[in-house]
Short mmCIF file of C-alpha atoms in Angstrom, two decimals:
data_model
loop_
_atom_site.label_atom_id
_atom_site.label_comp_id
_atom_site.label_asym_id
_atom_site.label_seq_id
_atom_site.Cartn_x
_atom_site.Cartn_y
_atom_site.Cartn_z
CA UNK A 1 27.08 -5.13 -39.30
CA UNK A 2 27.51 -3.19 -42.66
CA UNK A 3 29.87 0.17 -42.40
CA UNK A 4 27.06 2.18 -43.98
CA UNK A 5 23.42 2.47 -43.35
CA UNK A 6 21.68 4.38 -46.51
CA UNK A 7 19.03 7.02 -45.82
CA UNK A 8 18.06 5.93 -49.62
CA UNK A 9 18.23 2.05 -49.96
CA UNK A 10 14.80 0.91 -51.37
CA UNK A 11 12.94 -1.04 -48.31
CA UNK A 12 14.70 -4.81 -48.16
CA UNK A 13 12.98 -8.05 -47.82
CA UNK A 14 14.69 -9.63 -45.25
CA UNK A 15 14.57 -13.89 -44.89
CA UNK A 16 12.27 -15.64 -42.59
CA UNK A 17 9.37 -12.96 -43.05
CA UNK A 18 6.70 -15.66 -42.47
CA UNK A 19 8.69 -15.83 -39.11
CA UNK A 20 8.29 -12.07 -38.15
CA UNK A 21 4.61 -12.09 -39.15
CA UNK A 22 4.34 -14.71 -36.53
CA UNK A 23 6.03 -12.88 -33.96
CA UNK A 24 3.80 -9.74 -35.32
CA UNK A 25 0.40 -11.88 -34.74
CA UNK A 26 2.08 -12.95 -31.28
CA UNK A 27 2.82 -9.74 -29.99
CA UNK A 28 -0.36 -8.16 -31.32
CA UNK A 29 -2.34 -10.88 -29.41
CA UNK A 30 -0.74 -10.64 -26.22
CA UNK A 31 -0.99 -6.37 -26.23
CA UNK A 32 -4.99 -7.07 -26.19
CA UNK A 33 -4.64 -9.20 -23.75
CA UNK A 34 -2.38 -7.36 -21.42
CA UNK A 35 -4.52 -3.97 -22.88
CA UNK A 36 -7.80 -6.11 -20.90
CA UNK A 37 -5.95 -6.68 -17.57
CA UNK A 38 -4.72 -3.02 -17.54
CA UNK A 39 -8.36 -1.57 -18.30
CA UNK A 40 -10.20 -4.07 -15.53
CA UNK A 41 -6.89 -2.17 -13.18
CA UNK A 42 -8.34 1.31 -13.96
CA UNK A 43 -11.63 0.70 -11.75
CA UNK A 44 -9.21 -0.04 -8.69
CA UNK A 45 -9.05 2.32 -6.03
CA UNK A 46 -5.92 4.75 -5.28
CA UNK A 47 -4.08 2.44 -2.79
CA UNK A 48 -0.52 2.75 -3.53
CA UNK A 49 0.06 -1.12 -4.14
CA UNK A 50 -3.00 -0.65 -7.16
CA UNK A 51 -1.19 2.49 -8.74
CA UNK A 52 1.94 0.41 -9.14
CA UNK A 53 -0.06 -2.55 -10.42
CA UNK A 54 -1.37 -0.15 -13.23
CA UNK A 55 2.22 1.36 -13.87
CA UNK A 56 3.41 -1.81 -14.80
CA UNK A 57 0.80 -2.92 -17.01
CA UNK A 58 1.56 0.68 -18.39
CA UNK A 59 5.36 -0.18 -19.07
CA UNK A 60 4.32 -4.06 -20.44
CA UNK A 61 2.16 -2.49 -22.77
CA UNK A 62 4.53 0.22 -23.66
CA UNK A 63 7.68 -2.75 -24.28
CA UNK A 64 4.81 -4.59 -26.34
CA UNK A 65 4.73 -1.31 -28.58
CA UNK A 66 8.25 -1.25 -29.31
CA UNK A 67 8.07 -5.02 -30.21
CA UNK A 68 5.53 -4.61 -32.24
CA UNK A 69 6.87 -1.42 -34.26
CA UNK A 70 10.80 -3.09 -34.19
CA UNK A 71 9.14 -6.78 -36.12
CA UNK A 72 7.46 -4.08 -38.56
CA UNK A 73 10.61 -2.39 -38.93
CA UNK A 74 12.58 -5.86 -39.39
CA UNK A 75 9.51 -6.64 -41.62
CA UNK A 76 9.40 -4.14 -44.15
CA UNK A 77 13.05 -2.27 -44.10
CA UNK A 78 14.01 1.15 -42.56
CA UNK A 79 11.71 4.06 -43.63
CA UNK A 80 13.00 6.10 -46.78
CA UNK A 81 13.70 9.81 -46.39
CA UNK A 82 10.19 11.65 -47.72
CA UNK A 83 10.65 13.37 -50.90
CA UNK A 84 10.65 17.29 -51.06
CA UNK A 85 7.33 18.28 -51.13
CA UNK A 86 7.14 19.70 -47.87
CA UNK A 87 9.72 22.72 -48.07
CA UNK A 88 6.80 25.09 -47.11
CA UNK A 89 5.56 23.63 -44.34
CA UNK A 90 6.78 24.56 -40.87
CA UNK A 91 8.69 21.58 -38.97
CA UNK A 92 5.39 21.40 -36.24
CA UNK A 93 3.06 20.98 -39.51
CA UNK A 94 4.47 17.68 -40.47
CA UNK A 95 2.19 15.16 -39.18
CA UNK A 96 4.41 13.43 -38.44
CA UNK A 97 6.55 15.50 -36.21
CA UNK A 98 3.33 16.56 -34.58
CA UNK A 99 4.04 15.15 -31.27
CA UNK A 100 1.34 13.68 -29.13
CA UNK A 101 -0.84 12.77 -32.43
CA UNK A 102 2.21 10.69 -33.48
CA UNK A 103 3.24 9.46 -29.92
CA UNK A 104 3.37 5.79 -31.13
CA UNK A 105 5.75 6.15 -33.64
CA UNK A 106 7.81 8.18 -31.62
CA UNK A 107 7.64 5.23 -29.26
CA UNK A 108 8.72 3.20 -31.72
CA UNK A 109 10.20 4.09 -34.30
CA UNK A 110 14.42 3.44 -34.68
CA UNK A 111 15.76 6.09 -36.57
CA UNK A 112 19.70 5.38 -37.91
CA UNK A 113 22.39 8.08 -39.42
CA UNK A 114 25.93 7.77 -40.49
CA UNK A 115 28.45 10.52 -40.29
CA UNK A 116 31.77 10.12 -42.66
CA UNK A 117 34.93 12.25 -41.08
CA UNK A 118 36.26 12.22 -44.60
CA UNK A 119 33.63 14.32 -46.27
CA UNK A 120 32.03 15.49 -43.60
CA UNK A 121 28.55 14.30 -44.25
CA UNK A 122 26.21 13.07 -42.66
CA UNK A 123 22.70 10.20 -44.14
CA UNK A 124 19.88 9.90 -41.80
CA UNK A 125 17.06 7.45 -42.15
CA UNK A 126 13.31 8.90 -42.20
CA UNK A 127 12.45 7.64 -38.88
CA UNK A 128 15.34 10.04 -37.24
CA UNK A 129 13.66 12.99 -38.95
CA UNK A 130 10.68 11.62 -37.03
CA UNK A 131 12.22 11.21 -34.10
CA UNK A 132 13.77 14.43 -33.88
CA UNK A 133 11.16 16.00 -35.48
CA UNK A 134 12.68 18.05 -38.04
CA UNK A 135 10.94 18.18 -41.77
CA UNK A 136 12.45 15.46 -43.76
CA UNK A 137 14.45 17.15 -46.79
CA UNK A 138 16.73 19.61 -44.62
CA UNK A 139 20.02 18.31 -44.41
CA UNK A 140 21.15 15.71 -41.81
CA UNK A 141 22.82 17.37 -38.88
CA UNK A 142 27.00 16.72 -38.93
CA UNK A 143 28.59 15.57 -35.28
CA UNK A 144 29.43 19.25 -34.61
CA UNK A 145 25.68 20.51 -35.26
CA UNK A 146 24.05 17.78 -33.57
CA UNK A 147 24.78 18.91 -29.97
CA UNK A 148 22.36 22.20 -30.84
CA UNK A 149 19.40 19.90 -30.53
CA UNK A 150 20.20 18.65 -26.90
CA UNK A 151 19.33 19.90 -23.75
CA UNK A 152 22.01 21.50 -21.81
CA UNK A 153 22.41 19.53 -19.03
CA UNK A 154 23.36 16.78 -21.36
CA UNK A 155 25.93 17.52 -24.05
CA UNK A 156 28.53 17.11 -21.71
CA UNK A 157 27.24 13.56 -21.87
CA UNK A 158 26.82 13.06 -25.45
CA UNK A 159 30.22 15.04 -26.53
CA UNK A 160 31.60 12.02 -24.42
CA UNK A 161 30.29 9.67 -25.87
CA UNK A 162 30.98 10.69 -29.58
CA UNK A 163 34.54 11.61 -28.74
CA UNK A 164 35.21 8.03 -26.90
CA UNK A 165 33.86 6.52 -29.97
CA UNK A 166 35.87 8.65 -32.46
CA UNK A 167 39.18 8.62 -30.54
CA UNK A 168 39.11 5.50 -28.80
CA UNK A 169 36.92 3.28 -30.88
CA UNK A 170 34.74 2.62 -28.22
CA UNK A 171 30.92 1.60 -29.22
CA UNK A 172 28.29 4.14 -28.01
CA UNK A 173 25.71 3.23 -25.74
CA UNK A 174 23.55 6.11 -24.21
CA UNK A 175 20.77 7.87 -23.45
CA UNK A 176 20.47 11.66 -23.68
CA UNK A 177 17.40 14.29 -24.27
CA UNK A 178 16.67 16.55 -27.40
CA UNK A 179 14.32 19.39 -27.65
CA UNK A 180 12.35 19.18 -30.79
CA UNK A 181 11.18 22.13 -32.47
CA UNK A 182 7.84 21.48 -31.54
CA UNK A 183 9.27 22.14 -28.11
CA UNK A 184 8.34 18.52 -27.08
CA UNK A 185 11.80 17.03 -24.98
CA UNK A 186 12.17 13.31 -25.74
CA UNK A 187 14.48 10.47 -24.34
CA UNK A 188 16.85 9.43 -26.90
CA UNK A 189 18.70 6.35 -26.53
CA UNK A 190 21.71 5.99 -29.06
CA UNK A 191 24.08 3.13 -30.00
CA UNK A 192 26.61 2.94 -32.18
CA UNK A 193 30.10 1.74 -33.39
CA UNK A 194 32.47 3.45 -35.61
CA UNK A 195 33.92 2.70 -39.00
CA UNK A 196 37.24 1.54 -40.46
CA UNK A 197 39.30 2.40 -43.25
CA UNK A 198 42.17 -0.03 -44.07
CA UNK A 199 44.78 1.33 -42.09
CA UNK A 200 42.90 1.02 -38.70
CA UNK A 201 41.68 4.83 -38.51
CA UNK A 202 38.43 6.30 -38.31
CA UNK A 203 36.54 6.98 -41.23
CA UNK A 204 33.09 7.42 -40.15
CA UNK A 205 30.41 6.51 -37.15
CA UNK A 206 27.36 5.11 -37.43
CA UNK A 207 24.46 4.81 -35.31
CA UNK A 208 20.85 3.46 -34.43
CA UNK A 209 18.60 6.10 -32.34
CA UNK A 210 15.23 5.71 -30.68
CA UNK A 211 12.82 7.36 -28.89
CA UNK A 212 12.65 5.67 -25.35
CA UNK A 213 10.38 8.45 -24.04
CA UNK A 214 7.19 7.30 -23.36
CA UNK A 215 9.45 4.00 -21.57
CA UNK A 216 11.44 5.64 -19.27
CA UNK A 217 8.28 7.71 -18.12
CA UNK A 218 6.47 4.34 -17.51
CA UNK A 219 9.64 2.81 -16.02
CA UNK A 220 9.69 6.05 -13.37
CA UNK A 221 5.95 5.83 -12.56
CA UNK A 222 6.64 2.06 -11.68
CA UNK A 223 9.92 3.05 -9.52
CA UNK A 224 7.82 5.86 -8.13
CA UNK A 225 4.93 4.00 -7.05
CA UNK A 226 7.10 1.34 -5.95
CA UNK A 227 9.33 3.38 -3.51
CA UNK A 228 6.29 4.92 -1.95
CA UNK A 229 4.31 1.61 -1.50
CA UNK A 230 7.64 0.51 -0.03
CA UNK A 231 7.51 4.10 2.10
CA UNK A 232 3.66 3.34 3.38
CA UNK A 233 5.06 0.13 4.44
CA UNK A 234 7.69 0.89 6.17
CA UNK A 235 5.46 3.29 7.88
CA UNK A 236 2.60 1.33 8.10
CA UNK A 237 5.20 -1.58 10.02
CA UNK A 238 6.25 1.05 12.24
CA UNK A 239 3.25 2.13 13.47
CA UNK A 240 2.43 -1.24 13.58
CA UNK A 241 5.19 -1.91 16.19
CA UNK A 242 4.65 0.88 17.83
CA UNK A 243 1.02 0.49 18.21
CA UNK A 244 1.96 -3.12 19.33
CA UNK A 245 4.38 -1.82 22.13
CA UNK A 246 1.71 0.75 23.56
CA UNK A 247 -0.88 -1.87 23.69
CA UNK A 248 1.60 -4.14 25.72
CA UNK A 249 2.86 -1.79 27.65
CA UNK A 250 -1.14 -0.25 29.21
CA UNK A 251 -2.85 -3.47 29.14
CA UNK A 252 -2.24 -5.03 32.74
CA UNK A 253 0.86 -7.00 33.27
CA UNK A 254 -0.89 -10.48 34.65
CA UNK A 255 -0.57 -13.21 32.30
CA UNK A 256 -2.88 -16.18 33.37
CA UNK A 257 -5.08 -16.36 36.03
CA UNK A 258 -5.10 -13.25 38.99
CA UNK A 259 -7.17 -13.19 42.12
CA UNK A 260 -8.50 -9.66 43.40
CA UNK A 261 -7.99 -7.97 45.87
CA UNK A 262 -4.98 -10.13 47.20
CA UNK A 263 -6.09 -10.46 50.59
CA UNK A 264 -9.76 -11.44 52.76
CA UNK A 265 -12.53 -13.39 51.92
CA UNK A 266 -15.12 -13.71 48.87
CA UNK A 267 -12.40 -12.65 45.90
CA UNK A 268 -12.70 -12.71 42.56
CA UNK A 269 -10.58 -15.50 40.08
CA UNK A 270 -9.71 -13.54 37.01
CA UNK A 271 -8.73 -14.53 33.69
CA UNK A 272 -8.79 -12.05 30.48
CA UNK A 273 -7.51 -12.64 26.44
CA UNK A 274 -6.72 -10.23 24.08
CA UNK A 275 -7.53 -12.23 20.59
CA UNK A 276 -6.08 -10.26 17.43
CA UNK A 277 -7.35 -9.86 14.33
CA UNK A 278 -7.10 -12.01 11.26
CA UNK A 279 -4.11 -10.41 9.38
CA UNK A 280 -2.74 -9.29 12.59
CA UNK A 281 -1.83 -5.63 11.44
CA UNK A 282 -4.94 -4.59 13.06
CA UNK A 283 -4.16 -3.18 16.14
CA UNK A 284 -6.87 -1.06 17.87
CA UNK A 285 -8.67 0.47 20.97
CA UNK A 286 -9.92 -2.35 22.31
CA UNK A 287 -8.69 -3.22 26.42
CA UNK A 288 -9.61 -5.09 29.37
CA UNK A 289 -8.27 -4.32 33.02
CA UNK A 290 -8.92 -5.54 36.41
CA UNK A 291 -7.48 -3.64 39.43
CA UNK A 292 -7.62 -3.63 43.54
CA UNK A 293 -8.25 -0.14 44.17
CA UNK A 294 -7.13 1.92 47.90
CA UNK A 295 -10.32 0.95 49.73
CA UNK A 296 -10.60 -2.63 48.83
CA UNK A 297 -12.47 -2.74 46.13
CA UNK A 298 -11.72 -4.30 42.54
CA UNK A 299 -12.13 -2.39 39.32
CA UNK A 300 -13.26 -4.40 35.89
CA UNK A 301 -13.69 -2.75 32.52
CA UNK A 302 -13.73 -3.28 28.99
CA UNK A 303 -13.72 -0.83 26.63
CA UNK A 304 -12.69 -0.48 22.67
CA UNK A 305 -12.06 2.93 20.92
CA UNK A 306 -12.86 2.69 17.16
CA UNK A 307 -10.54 3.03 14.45
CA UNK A 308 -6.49 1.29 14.29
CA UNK A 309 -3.11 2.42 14.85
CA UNK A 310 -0.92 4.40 16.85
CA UNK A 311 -3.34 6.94 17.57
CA UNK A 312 -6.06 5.28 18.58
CA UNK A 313 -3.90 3.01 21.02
CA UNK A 314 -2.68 6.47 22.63
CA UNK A 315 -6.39 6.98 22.95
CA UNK A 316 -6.93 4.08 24.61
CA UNK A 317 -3.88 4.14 27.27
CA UNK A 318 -5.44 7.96 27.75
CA UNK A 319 -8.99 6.65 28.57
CA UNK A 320 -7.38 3.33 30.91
CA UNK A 321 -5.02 5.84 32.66
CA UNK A 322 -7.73 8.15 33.19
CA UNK A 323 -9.92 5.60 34.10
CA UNK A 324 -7.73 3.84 36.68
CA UNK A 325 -7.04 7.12 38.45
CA UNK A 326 -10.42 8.11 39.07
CA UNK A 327 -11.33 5.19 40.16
CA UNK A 328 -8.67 5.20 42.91
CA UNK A 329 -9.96 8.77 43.64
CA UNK A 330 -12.69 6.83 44.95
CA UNK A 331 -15.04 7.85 41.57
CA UNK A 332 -18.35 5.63 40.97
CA UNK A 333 -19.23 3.96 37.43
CA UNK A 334 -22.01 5.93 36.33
CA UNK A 335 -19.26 9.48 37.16
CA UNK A 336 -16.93 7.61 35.82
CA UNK A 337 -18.41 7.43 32.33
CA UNK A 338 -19.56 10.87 32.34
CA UNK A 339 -16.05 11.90 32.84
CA UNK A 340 -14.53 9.82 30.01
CA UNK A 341 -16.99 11.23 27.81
CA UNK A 342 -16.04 14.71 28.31
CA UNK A 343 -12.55 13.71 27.88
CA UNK A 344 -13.01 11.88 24.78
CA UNK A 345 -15.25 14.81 23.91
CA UNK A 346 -12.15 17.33 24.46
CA UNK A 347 -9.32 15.75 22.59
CA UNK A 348 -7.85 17.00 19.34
CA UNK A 349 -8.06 13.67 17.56
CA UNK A 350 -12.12 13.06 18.04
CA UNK A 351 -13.28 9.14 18.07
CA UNK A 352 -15.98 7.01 19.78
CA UNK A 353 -15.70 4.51 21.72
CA UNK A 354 -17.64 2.40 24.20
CA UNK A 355 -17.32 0.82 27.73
CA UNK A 356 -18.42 -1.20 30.73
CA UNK A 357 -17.07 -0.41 33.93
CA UNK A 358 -17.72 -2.38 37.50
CA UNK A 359 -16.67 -1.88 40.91
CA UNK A 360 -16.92 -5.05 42.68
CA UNK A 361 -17.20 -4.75 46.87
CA UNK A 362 -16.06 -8.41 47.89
CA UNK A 363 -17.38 -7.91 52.03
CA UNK A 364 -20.93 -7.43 50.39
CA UNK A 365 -20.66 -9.25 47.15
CA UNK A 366 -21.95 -6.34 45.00
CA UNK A 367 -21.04 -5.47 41.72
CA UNK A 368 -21.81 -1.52 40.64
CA UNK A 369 -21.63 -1.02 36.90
CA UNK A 370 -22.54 1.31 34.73
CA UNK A 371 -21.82 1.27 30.37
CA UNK A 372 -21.26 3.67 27.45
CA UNK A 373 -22.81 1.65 24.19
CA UNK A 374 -21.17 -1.45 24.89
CA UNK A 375 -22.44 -5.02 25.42
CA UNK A 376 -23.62 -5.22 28.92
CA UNK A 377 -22.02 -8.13 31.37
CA UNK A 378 -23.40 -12.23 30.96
CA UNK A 379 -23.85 -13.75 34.29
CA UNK A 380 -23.75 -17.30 34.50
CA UNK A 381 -25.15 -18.86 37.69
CA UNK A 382 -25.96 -22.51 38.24
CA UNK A 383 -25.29 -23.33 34.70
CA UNK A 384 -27.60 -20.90 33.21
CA UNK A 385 -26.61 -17.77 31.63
CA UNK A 386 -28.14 -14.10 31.46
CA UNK A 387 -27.42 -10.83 30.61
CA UNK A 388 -27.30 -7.87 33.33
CA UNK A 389 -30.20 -5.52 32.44
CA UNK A 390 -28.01 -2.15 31.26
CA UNK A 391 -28.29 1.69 32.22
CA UNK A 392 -29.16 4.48 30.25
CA UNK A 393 -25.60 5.20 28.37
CA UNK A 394 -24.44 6.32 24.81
CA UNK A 395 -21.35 5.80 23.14
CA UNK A 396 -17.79 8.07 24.71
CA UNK A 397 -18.02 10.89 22.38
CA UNK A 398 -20.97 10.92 21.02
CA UNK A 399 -22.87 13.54 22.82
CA UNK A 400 -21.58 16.05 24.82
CA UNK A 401 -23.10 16.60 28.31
CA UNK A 402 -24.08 12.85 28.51
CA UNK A 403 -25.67 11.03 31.35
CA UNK A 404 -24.76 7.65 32.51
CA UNK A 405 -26.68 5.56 34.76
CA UNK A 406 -25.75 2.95 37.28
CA UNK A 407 -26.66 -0.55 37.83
CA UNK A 408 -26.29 -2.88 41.19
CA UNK A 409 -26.66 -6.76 41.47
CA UNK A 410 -25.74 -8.72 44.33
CA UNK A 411 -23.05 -11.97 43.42
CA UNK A 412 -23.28 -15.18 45.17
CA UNK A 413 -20.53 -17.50 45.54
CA UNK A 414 -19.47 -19.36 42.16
CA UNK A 415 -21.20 -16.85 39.85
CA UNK A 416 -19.42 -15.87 36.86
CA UNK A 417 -19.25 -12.89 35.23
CA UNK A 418 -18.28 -12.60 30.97
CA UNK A 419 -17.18 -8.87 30.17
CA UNK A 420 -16.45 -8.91 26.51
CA UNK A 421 -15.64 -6.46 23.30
CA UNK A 422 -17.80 -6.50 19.93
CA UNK A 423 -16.42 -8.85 17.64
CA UNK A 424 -15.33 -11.78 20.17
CA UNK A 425 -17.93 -14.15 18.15
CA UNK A 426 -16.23 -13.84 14.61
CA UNK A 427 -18.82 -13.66 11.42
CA UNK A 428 -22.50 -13.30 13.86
CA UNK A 429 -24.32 -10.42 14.78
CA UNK A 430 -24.70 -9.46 17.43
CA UNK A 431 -28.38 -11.41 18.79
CA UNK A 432 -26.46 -14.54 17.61
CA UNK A 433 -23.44 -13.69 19.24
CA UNK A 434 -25.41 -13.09 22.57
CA UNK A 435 -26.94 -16.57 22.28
CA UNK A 436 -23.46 -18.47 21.52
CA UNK A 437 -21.87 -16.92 24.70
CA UNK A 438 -25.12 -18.16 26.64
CA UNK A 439 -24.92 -21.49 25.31
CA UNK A 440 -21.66 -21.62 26.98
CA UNK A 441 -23.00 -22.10 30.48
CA UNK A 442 -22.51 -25.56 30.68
CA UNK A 443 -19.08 -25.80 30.06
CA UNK A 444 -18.54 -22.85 31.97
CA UNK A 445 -20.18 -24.65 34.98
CA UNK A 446 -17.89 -27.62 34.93
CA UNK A 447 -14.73 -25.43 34.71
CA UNK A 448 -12.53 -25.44 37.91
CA UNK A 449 -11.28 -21.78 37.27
CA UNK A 450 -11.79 -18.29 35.09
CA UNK A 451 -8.88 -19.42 32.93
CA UNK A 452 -10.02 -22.36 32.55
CA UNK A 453 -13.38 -20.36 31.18
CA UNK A 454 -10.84 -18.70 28.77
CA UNK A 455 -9.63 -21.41 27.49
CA UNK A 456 -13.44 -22.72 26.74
CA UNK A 457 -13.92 -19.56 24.93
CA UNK A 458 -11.17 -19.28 22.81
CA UNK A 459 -11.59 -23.11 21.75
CA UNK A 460 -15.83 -22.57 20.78
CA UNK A 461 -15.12 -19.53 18.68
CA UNK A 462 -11.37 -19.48 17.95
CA UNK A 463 -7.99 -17.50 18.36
CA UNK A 464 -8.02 -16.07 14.91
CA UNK A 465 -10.47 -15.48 12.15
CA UNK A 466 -12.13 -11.83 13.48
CA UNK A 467 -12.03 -8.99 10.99
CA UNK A 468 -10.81 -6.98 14.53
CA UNK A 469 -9.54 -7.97 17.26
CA UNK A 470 -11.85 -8.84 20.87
CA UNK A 471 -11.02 -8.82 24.02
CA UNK A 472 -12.73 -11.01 27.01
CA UNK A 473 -12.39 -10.79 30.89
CA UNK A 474 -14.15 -13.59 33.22
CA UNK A 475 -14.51 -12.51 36.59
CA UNK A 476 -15.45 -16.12 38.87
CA UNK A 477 -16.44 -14.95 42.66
CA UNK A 478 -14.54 -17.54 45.20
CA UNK A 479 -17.25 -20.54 46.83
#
């Protein structure tokens, strides 16, 4: 590295410049390309995991600017100090010192200086001016001046770093920020190494500046975006848990098959699946539930809030608790929904949601039921398959002051009854979905048991695959 770097030396032609231009073409080609990626970005939406996608092509393009300025630099020599022609022109009416009109070669340009200890002088290269923006033909700032330009907070910093350099021969390798006279404050990143005379001592320091700017802005945006994405999903994980844990902890504890109510004649063999949704992370409103309640009778329902998360699960275990305690209370179906609805109604967080519930009297084999918007019960009965004509009923939350009607059928021994959430076909609508479930009759009337129905369902349409999760509840009354 030579001991002096001339603010006058005529522009060099250095070797290999066929080399550089091919580099030059390279780079060039690549910053359109990278420029095309970034601009098809901009039409993304605002999800945290786009923004930092666009901050880094920000920063790729931004590292493709200083390569491209550095080869020009290598190319055609350092930039000569500008004659004096512009001694009556303010510093902020040099164009270019003009800041944001001249933000690429601020970018880019690498500005060098030397300061000799002997004479106390000090040679800066054109670009520096640039850099610093200060009107080329005032004289280069010496060590002791330099500090005036830089923000307070950091000539603690640089003092350090010119003293280590001076004293202990130490090369310099730093960052610190300047205020320009245009008031603009830029990044500048400084190396250097200082200079020998023959008996070992310092004779003068010389350096290489550049404006990094416009790159450590990108680089922050990146770490920015970055550490909130990585913030939304640590949230988004521990709601996910969360939401997990409430959903385990209100849907009923039976695993398998369950037979209700415990004791007497004509009971009902139970059998329900929760199926999630494709990714998983979607946890939502949607429940089953099957309980004996004090007078013999046995509850079913199915129900499904909208929306995901923790707080529509803590929706959900409000409606179930509410709904198992009137119902022991001794509450009908068609009450029952009217109820719900007003407390749905009432809540701070408002949502909708829909819901069949039955009561099921085994000494008479009748099934009361009433629904809120919801797909009304199949019954399958000597290996055909129907479903229950539904009562007046609108969605929970929708209207206040609703009505619900109430239904009745009378079971016979070995009917089957399919209580289900939207979304338990995956990719149909909902006619389609109807006539799949039908078409299951067969099968269903060759199964032994309502697991066994389960299992039938889960294998025609899958564990996996829904855009939400479904859940289904088979009620088979005892022969």
């Amino acid at each position: 590295m030579p001991s002096h770097l001339s603010a006058d030396r005529p522009a060099a032609q250095p070797p290999g410049r066929g080399s550089v231009e091919a580099l030059i073409t390279q780079t060039r080609r690549l910053k359109g390309e990278v420029d095309a990626v970034r601009r098809d970005a901009q039409s993304y939406g605002s999800d945290p995991e786009e923004r930092w996608q666009r901050a880094l092509y920000d920063l790729a393009l931004h590292q493709l600017d200083d390569l491209d300025q550095h080869l020009a630099q290598l190319r055609d020599g350092p930039l000569p100090v500008a004659p004096a022609t512009t001694e009556a022109l303010p510093a902020a009416a040099v164009p270019v010192a003009s800041g944001e009109a001249d933000r690429g070669s601020l970018l880019s340009r690498v500005g060098s200086a030397e300061w000799n200890l002997l004479t106390d002088e000090a040679s800066w290269s054109g670009e520096l001016y640039q850099i610093l923006g200060l009107v080329p033909d005032t004289p280069a700032l010496t060590l002791d001046e330099l500090p005036s330009l830089v923000l307070d907070d950091d000539r603690a910093k640089l003092t350090a770093m010119v003293t280590d350099c001076l004293v202990d021969a130490k090369p310099i390798d730093g960052e610190f920020r300047v205020v320009r006279p245009d008031g603009l404050t830029r990044t500048v990143h400084m190396m250097g190494e200082p200079v020998l005379d023959a008996d070992g001592s310092t004779a003068s320091m010389w350096a290489v500046l550049r404006d990094v700017s416009e790159l450590r802005r990108s680089q922050r945006t990146v770490r920015e975006t970055r550490d909130s994405l990585q913030r939304q999903r640590h949230q988004a994980q521990t709601e996910h848990r969360l939401a997990v844990e409430l959903q385990e902890a209100v849907l009923p504890p039976w695993r398998g098959s369950l037979r209700l109510p415990r004791r007497g004649p004509q009971t009902l063999d139970l059998a329900a699946r929760c199926l999630p949704s494709e990714t998983g992370a979607l946890i939502g409103g949607d429940w089953y539930d099957a309980i004996e309640l004090s007078d013999g009778d046995t509850l079913l329902s199915v129900g499904d809030l909208t929306g995901h998360g923790v707080t529509v699960t803590s929706g959900m275990a409000m409606l179930l608790g509410a709904l198992r305690g009137m119902a022991m209370a001794g509450t009908q179906p068609g009450q029952l929904m009217v109820w719900l609805n007003q407390l749905l109604d009432a809540t701070v967080q408002p949502a909708l949601g829909s819901a069949v519930c039955c009561r099921y009297r085994p000494a008479t084999r009748t099934l009361v039921w009433a629904q809120a918007g919801h797909p009304a019960p199949l019954l399958f009965r000597d290996g055909t398959g129907c479903m229950l004509s539904a009562p007046d009923g609108v969605l929970l939350g929708a209207t206040s002051g609703a009505g619900y009607g109430q239904a009745e059928v009378t079971l016979e021994p070995g009917d089957l009854l399919l209580l289900h959430t939207d979304g338990l076909v995956p990719g149909h609508s909902s006619a389609d979905s109807l006539d799949r479930l039908l078409g299951l009759a067969p099968r269903f009337g060759t199964a032994g048991t309502a697991q066994d129905c389960v299992r039938a369902v889960v294998e025609e349409f899958g564990e996996s695959g829904r855009e939400d999760e479904a859940c289904v509840l088979i009620a088979k009354v005892s022969e």
